[in-house]
mmCIF file of C-alpha atoms and ligand atoms in Angstrom:
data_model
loop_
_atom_site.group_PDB
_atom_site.id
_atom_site.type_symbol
_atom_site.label_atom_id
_atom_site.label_comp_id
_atom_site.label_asym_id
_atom_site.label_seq_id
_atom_site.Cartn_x
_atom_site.Cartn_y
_atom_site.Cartn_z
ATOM 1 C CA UNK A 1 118.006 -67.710 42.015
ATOM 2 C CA UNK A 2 114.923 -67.845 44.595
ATOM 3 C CA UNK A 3 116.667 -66.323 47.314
ATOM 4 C CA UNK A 4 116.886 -62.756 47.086
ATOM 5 C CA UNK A 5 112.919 -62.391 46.118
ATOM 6 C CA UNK A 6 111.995 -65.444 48.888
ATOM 7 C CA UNK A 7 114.169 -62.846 50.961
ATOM 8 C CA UNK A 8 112.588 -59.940 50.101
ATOM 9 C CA UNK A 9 109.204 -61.742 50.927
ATOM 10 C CA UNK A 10 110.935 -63.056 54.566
ATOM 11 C CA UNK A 11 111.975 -59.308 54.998
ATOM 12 C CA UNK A 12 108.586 -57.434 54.804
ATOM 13 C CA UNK A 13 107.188 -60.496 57.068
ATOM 14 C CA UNK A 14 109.897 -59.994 59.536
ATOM 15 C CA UNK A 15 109.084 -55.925 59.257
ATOM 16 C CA UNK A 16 105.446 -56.080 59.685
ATOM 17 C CA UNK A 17 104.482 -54.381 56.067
ATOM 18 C CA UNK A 18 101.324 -55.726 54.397
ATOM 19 C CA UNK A 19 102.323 -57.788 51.358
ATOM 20 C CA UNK A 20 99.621 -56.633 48.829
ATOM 21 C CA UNK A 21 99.690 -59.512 46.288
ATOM 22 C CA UNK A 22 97.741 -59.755 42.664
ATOM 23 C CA UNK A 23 96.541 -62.649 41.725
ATOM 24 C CA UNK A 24 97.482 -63.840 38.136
ATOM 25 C CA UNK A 25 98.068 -66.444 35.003
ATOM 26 C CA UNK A 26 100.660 -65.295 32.855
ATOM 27 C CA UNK A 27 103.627 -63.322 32.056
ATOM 28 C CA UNK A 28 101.275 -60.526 30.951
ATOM 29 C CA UNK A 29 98.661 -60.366 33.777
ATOM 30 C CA UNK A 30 101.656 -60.767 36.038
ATOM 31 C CA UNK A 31 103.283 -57.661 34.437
ATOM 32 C CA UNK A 32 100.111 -55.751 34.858
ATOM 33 C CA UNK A 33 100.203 -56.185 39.031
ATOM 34 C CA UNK A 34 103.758 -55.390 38.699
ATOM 35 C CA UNK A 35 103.198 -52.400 36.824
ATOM 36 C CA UNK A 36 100.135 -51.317 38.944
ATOM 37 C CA UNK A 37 102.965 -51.448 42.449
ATOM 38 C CA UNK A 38 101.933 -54.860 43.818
ATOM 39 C CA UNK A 39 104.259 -56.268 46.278
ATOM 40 C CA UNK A 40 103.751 -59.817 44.872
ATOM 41 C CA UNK A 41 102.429 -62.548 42.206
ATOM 42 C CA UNK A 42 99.533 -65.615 42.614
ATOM 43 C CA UNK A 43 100.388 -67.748 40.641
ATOM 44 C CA UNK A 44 96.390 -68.689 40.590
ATOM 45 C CA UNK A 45 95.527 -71.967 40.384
ATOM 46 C CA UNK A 46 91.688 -71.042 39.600
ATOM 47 C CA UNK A 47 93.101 -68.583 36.651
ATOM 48 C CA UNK A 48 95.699 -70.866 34.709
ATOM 49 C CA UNK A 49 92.964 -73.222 34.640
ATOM 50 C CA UNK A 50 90.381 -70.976 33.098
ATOM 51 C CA UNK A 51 93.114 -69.465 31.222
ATOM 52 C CA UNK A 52 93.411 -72.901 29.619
ATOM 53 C CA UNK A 53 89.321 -72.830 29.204
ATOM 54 C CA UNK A 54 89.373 -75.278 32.186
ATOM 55 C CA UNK A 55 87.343 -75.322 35.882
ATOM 56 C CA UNK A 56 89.251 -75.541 39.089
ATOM 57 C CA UNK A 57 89.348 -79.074 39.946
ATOM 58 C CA UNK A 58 92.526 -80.284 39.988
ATOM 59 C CA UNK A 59 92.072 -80.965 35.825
ATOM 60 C CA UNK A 60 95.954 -79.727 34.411
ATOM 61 C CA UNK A 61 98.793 -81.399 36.317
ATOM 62 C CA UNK A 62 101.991 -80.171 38.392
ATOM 63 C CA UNK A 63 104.159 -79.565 34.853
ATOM 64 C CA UNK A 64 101.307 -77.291 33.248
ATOM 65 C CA UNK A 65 101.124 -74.713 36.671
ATOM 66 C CA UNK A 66 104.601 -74.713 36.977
ATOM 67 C CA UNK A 67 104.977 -73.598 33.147
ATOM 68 C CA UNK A 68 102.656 -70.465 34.403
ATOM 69 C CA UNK A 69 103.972 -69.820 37.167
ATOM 70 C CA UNK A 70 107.470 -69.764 35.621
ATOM 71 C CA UNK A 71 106.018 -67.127 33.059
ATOM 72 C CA UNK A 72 105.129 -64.967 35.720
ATOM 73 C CA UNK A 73 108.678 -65.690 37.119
ATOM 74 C CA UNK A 74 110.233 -64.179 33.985
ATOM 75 C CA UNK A 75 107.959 -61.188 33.651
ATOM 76 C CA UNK A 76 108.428 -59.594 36.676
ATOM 77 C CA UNK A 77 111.300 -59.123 39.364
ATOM 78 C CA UNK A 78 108.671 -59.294 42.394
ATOM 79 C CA UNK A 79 108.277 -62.270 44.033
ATOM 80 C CA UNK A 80 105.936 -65.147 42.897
ATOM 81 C CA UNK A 81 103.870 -67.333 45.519
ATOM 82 C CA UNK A 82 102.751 -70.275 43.512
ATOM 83 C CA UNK A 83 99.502 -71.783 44.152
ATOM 84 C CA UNK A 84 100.195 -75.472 44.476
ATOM 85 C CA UNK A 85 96.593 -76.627 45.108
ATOM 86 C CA UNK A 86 96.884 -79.958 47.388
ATOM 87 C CA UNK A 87 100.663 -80.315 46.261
ATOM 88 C CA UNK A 88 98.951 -82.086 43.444
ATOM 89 C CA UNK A 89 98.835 -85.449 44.752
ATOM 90 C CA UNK A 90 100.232 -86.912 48.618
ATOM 91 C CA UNK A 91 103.231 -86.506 50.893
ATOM 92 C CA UNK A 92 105.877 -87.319 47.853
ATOM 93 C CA UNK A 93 104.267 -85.233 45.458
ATOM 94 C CA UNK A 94 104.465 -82.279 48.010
ATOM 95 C CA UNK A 95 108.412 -82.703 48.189
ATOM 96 C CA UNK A 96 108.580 -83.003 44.707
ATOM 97 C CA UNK A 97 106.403 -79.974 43.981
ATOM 98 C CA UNK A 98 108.748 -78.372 46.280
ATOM 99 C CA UNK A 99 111.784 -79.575 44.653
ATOM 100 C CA UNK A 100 110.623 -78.630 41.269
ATOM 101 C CA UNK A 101 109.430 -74.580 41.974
ATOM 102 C CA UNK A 102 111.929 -73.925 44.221
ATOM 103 C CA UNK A 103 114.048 -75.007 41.352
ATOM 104 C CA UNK A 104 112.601 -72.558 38.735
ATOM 105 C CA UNK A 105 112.827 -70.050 41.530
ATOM 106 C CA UNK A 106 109.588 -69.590 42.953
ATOM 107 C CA UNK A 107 109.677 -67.469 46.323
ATOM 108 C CA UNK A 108 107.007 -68.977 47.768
ATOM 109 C CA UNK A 109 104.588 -72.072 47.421
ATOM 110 C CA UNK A 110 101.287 -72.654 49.011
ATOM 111 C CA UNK A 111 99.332 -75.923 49.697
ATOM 112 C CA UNK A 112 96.083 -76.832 51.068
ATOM 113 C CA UNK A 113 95.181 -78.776 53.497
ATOM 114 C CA UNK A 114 92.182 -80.941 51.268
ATOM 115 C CA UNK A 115 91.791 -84.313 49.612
ATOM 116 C CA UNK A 116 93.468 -84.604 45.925
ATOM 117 C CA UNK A 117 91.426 -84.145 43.339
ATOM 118 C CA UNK A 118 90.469 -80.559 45.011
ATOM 119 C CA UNK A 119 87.848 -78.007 44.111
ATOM 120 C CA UNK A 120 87.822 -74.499 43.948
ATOM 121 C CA UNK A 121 86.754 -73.147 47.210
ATOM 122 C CA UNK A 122 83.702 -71.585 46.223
ATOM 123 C CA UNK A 123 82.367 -74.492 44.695
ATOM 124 C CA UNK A 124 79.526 -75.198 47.318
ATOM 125 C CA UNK A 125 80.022 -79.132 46.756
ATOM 126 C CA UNK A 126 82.530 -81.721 47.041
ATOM 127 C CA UNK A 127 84.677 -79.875 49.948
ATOM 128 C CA UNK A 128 86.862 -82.557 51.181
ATOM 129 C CA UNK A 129 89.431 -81.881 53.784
ATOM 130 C CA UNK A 130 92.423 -84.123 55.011
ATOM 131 C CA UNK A 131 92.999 -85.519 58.177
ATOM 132 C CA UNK A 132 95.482 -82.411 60.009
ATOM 133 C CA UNK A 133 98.598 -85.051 60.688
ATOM 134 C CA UNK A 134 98.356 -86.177 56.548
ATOM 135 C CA UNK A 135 99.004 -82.792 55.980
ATOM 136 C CA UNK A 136 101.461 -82.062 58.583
ATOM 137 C CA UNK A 137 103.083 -85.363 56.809
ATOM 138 C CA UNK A 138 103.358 -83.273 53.557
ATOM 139 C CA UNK A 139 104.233 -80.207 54.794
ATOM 140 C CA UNK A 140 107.311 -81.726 56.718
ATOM 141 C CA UNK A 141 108.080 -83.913 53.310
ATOM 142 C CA UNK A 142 107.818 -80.497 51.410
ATOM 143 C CA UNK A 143 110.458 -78.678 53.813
ATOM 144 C CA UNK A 144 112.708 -81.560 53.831
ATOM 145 C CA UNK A 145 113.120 -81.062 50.069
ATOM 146 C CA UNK A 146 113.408 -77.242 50.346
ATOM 147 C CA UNK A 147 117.504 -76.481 49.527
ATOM 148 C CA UNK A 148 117.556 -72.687 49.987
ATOM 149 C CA UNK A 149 116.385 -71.613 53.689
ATOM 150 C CA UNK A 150 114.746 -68.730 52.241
ATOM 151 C CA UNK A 151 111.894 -69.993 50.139
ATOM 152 C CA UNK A 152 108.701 -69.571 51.966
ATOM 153 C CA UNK A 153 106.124 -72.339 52.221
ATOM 154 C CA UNK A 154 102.683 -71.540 52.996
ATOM 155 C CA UNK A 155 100.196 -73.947 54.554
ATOM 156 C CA UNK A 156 96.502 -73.156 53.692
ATOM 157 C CA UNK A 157 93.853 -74.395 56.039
ATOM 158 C CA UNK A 158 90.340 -74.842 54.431
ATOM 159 C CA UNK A 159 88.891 -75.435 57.704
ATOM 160 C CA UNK A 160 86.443 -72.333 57.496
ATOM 161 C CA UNK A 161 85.718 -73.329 53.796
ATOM 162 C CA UNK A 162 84.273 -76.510 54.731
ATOM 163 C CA UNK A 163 82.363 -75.228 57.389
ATOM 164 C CA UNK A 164 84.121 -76.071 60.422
ATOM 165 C CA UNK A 165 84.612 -73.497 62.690
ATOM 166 C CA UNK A 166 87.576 -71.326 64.405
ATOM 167 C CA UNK A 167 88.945 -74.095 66.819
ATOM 168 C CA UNK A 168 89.354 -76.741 63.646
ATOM 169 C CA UNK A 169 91.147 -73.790 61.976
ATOM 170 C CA UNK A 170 93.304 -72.678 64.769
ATOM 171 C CA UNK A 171 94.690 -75.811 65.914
ATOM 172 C CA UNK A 172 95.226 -76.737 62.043
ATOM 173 C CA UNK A 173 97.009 -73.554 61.949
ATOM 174 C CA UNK A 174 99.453 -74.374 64.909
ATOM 175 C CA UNK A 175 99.819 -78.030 64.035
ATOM 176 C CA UNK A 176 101.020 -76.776 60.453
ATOM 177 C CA UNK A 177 103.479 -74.706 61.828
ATOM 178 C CA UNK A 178 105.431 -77.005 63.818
ATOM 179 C CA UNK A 179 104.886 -79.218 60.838
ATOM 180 C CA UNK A 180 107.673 -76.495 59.223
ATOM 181 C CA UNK A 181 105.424 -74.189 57.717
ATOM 182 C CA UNK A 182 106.820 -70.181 57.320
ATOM 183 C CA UNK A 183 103.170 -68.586 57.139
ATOM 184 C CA UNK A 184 99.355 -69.950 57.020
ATOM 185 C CA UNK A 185 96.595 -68.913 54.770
ATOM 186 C CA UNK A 186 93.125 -68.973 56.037
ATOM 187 C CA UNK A 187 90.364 -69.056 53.608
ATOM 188 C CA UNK A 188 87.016 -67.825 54.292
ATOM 189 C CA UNK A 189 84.183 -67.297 52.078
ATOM 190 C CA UNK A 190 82.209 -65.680 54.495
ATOM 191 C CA UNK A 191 80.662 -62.367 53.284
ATOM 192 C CA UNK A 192 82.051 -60.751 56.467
ATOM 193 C CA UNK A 193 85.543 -60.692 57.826
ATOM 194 C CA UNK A 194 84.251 -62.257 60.954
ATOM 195 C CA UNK A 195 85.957 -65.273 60.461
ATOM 196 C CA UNK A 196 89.110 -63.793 59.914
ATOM 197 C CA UNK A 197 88.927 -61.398 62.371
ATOM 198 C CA UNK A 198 88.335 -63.937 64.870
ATOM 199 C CA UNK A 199 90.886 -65.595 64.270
ATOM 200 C CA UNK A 200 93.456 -63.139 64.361
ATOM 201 C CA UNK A 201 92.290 -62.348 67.620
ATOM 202 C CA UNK A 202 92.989 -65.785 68.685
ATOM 203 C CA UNK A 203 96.251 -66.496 66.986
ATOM 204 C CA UNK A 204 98.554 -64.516 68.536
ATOM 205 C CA UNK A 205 101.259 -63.716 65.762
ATOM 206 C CA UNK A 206 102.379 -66.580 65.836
ATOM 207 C CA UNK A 207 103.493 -67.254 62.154
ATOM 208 C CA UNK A 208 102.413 -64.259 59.520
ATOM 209 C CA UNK A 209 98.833 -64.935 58.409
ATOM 210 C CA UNK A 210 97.762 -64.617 54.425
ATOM 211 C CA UNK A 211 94.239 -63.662 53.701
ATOM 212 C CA UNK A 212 92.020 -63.982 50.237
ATOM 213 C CA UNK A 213 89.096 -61.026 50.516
ATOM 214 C CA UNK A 214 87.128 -62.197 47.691
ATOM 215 C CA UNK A 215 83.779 -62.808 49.157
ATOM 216 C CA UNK A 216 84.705 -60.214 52.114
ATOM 217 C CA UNK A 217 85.672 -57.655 49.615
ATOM 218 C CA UNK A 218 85.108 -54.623 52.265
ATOM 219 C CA UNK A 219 87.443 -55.911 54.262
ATOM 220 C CA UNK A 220 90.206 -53.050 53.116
ATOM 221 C CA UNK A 221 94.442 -53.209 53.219
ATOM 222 C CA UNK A 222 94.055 -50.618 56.427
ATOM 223 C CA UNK A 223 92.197 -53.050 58.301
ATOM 224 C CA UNK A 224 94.220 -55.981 57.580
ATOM 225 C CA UNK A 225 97.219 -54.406 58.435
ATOM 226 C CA UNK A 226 95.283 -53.207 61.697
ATOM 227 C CA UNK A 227 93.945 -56.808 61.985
ATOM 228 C CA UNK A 228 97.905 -58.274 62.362
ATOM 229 C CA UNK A 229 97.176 -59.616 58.655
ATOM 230 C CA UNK A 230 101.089 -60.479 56.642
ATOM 231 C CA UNK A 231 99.653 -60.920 52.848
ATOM 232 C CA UNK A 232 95.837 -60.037 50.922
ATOM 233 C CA UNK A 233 96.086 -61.759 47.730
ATOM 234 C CA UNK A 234 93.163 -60.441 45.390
ATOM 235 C CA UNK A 235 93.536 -64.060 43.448
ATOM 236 C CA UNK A 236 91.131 -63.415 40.691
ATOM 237 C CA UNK A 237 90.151 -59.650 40.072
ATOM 238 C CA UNK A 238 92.630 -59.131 37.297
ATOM 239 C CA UNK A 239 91.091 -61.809 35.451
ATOM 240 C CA UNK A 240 87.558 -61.120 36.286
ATOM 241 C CA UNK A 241 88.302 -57.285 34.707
ATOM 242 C CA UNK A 242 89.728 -58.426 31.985
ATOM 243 C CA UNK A 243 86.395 -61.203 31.039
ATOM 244 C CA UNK A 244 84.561 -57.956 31.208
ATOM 245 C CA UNK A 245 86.574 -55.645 29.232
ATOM 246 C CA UNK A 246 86.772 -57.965 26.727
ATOM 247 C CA UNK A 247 83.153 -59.309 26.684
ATOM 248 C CA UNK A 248 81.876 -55.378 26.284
ATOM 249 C CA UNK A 249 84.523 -55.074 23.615
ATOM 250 C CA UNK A 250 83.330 -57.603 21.242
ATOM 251 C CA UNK A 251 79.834 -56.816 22.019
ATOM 252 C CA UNK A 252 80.921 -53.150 20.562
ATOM 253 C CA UNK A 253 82.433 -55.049 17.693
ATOM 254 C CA UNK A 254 79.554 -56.711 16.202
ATOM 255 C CA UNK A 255 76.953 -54.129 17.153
ATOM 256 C CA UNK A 256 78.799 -51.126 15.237
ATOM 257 C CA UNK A 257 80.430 -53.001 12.507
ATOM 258 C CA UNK A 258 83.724 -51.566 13.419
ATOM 259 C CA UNK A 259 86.223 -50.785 15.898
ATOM 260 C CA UNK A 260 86.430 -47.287 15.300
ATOM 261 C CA UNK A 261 84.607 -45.973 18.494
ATOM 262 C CA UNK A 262 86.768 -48.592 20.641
ATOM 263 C CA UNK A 263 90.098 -47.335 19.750
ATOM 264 C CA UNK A 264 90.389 -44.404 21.880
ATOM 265 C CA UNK A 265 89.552 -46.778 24.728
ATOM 266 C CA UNK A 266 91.606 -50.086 24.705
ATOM 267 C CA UNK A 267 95.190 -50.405 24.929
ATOM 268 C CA UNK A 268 97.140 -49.857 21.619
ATOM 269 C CA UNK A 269 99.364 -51.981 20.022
ATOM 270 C CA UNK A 270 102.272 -49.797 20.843
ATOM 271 C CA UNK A 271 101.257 -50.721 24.972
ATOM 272 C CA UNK A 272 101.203 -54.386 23.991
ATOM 273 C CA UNK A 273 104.680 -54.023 22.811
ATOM 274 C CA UNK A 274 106.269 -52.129 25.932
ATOM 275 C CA UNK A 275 104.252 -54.718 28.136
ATOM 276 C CA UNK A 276 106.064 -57.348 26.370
ATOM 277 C CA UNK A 277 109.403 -55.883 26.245
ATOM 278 C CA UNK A 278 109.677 -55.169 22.228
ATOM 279 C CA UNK A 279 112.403 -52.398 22.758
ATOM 280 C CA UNK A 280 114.667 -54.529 24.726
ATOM 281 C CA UNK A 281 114.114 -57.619 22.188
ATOM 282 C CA UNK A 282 115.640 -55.371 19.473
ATOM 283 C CA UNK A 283 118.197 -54.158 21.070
ATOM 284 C CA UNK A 284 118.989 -57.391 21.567
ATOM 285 C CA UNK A 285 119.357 -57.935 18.110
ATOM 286 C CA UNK A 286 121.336 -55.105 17.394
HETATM 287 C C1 SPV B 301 93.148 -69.427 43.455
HETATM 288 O O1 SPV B 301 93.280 -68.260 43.060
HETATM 289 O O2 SPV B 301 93.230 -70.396 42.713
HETATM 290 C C2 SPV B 301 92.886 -69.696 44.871
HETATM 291 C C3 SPV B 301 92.096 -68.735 45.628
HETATM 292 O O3 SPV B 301 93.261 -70.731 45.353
HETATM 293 S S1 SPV B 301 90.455 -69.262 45.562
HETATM 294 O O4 SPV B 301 90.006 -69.210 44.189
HETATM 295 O O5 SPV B 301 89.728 -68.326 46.411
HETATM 296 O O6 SPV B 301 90.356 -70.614 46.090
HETATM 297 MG MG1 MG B 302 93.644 -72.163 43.940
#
């Protein structure tokens, strides 16, 4: 079942168009990118975790980001990149992470190149990264599992995160690749694109490069595409709109005693039914 959206994702890498990807952490949220004309779903590992009221360290296991990432799956007919954190464990936990989204049809999968238990990446402590040959070692495990030759797997390189510079990254970069990987992420928290721009410069197209702009967040789709960039994923926006839409709303709540005012301004019930597919339900049931 992965193939034809793990194709589609191989196809606009082959092609050169920027894969504009929204992060997300359920069926819903993952409906909402769809519906907004995203290319693609992250499967966020930093927002199924706070979705379950939990921090990003490596807290809920393989089985509980697979459940959201097969929600996503199910909502939408784009494809899904899963977030897959260190490949929750070492080199046999990478094939088996492998084994088991590629199963539920997951188009792509990303790990990352740090020390199980892992931290979010803008947590400034605790940044632990693994020797570049481990990782190769799980990144070759993970594609020896791999059945269907289209699923993508993406190797993420938190060189830059851990404050090592563009050499470190690069020469992660092309040791992952021969390793097997399809594409690399770079992460930066920088405030600029410098980083990333840098490294573009010095990569050479070599495999398609995936980008997270959260802490560059001027660094526009027109100048990644001009930059040689394959993917932006905007991994937590969705979410971070949402805390605030709801925060103001129940601040409304309590200070005018009702929801009259709100009601012209949030999403009726009617929208929550044609976001979760009432009609079609019923008609099943016909
Ligand atoms: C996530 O969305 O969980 C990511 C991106 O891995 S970041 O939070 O920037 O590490
Ligand atoms: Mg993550």
């Amino acid at each position: 079942m992965s193939a034809p959206r793990a194709a589609a994702l191989r196809e606009a890498f082959a092609d050169g168009r920027l894969v504009r990807t929204a992060g997300a952490h359920d069926g819903l949220s993952a409906r909402l990118a769809e519906e907004a004309g995203f290319d693609a779903v992250w499967a966020s590992g930093l927002e199924i975790s706070a979705a379950n009221g939990l921090p990003d360290v490596s807290l809920l296991g393989m089985a509980e980001y697979l459940a959201g990432a097969v929600a996503m799956q199910r909502s939408v007919s784009l494809p899904v990149i899963a977030d897959c954190d260190t490949g929750f464990g070492g080199v046999l936990n990478a094939a088996y992470t492998m084994m088991r989204y590629e199963e539920a049809g997951i188009a792509g999968i990303c790990i990352e190149d740090k020390i199980f238990p892992k931290r979010n990446s803008f947590v400034n402590a605790g940044q632990k990264l693994l020797a570049a040959d481990e990782f190769g070692r799980k990144l070759q495990a993970a594609k020896r599992a791999q059945l269907s030759a289209d699923t993508v797997l993406i190797a993420r390189t938190e060189a830059f995160i851990c404050g090592l510079g563009l050499e470190e990254a690069l020469s992660r970069c092309h040791l992952y690749v021969d390793a097997g990987a399809d594409a690399v992420l770079v992460h930066s928290k920088a405030v600029d694109s410098t980083e990333i721009v840098s490294f573009m410069r010095e990569w050479d197209h070599r495999a398609p490069v995936v980008i997270v702009p959260t802490t560059y967040a001027d660094f526009s789709s027109t100048q990644a595409r001009e930059a040689g960039i394959a993917m932006v994923i905007y991994a937590n926006h969705g979410m971070r709109a949402a805390i605030t839409a709801i925060r103001d709303t129940w601040a409304d709540v309590l200070a005018k005693g009702s929801t009259a005012d709100l009601e012209p301004r949030i999403a009726t019930v009617k929208d929550i039914f044609a976001l979760s597919g009432m009609d079609q339900w019923l008609e099943t049931d016909r």
